[in-house]
Amino acid sequence: MFYSNSQALYRLYNPNAKVGSHFYTTSLAEKNSLVKSGWKYEGVAEESPIKTVYNQAVYRVYNPNAGDHFYTENKAEVAHLVSLGWRAEGIAFYSSTSNETPIYRLYNPNATVGTHFYTQSSVERDSLVRAGWHYEGTAWYGG
């Protein structure tokens, strides 16, 4: 169920990447374009708030060498990755300030592509940790 002040954050998976890669977007056109390109649509990841003066921006950064995306609220992380050759793609969506639904960030130390994964599911988070992923805390909050 979506509130009037939120929008769907779509989650897609690239089965053609060496170890798989996930992509998150609020753009229906971007989602549909990726599906036509062979990405698998996995559903709505969360309710993302619509921009207000109170919501925190979540930035998307792209690694052109690996074809990987990274999402963060932290401008210092964006600046660091840009200094390493990543491309800042601007604001991807917004985080809720209500801290209602934590979105967890995990890191796969054994991957070169798709190294980070984001989920609101504690079951999915815990399963990945058991499989060797590193839990990095809450990335942002969904609505």
C-alpha positions in Angstrom: 0.0 0.0 0.0 1.4 3.4 -1.0 0.7 6.7 0.7 0.0 9.8 -1.2 3.4 11.1 -0.4 5.4 8.1 -1.6 6.3 6.3 -4.8 7.4 2.8 -5.7 11.2 2.1 -5.6 11.6 -0.7 -8.2 14.3 -3.4 -7.7 15.9 -5.0 -10.8 18.5 -7.7 -11.2 21.0 -8.1 -14.0 21.4 -11.8 -14.6 24.0 -11.1 -17.3 26.5 -9.6 -14.9 29.3 -11.9 -13.7 28.0 -12.2 -10.2 24.7 -10.3 -10.6 23.9 -6.7 -10.0 20.9 -4.9 -8.5 19.5 -1.6 -9.6 17.0 0.6 -7.8 14.9 3.4 -9.4 11.6 5.3 -8.9 11.3 5.8 -12.7 8.8 3.6 -14.4 10.4 4.4 -17.8 13.9 3.5 -16.5 12.6 0.3 -15.0 10.8 -0.7 -18.3 13.9 0.2 -20.4 16.1 -2.1 -18.2 13.5 -5.0 -18.4 13.6 -4.7 -22.3 17.4 -4.9 -22.0 17.3 -8.2 -20.2 17.2 -7.2 -16.6 14.8 -9.1 -14.3 12.2 -7.1 -12.5 12.1 -8.2 -8.8 9.2 -6.0 -7.6 8.8 -3.0 -5.4 11.7 -2.8 -2.9 10.0 -0.2 -0.7 7.9 2.9 -0.6 10.2 5.9 -1.3 9.0 9.3 -0.1 8.4 12.0 -2.6 10.8 14.9 -2.2 10.0 17.3 0.6 12.3 19.7 2.5 12.3 17.1 5.3 13.5 14.0 3.3 17.1 13.1 2.9 18.4 12.5 -0.7 19.8 9.1 -1.6 22.5 9.5 -4.3 23.4 7.0 -7.1 27.0 6.6 -8.2 28.1 4.5 -11.2 31.4 2.6 -11.7 31.9 2.7 -15.5 34.7 0.0 -15.2 32.5 -2.6 -13.5 29.1 -1.4 -14.5 28.1 -1.3 -10.9 25.8 1.2 -9.0 26.1 2.3 -5.4 23.5 4.2 -3.3 24.1 6.3 -0.3 22.9 9.3 1.7 26.5 10.3 2.5 27.9 13.0 0.3 31.4 12.2 1.5 31.0 8.6 0.1 29.9 10.0 -3.2 32.9 12.4 -3.3 35.3 9.6 -2.4 34.0 7.3 -5.2 34.0 10.1 -7.7 37.7 10.7 -6.9 38.3 7.0 -7.7 36.7 7.4 -11.2 33.0 6.6 -10.4 30.3 8.9 -12.0 27.9 10.8 -9.7 24.4 10.3 -11.2 22.6 12.7 -8.8 19.7 12.0 -6.5 18.2 8.6 -7.2 15.3 8.9 -4.7 14.6 10.1 -1.1 14.9 8.5 2.3 12.2 8.9 4.9 12.9 11.0 8.0 10.5 9.0 10.1 13.0 6.1 10.4 10.0 3.8 9.7 11.5 1.1 7.6 15.3 0.5 7.7 16.9 -0.4 4.4 20.0 -2.5 5.1 23.3 -2.3 3.2 25.4 -5.3 2.6 28.8 -5.8 1.0 30.0 -8.9 -0.8 33.8 -9.1 -0.4 34.1 -11.8 -3.0 32.5 -9.9 -5.8 33.8 -7.4 -8.4 30.4 -6.4 -9.7 27.2 -6.1 -7.6 29.3 -5.7 -4.5 26.6 -3.9 -2.6 23.0 -5.0 -1.9 20.1 -3.2 -0.2 17.0 -4.7 1.4 14.4 -4.0 3.9 14.1 -7.7 4.7 15.9 -8.8 7.9 15.5 -12.4 6.7 17.3 -11.6 3.4 20.0 -9.6 5.3 20.6 -12.4 7.7 20.8 -15.0 4.9 23.4 -13.0 3.0 25.5 -12.5 6.2 25.5 -16.3 6.7 26.6 -16.6 3.1 29.6 -14.4 3.8 28.4 -10.9 3.0 29.3 -8.1 5.4 26.5 -6.1 7.0 27.2 -2.4 6.8 24.2 -1.0 8.7 21.2 1.0 7.7 21.7 2.7 4.3 18.5 4.8 4.5 14.8 4.5 5.6 11.8 3.7 3.5 8.4 5.1 4.1 
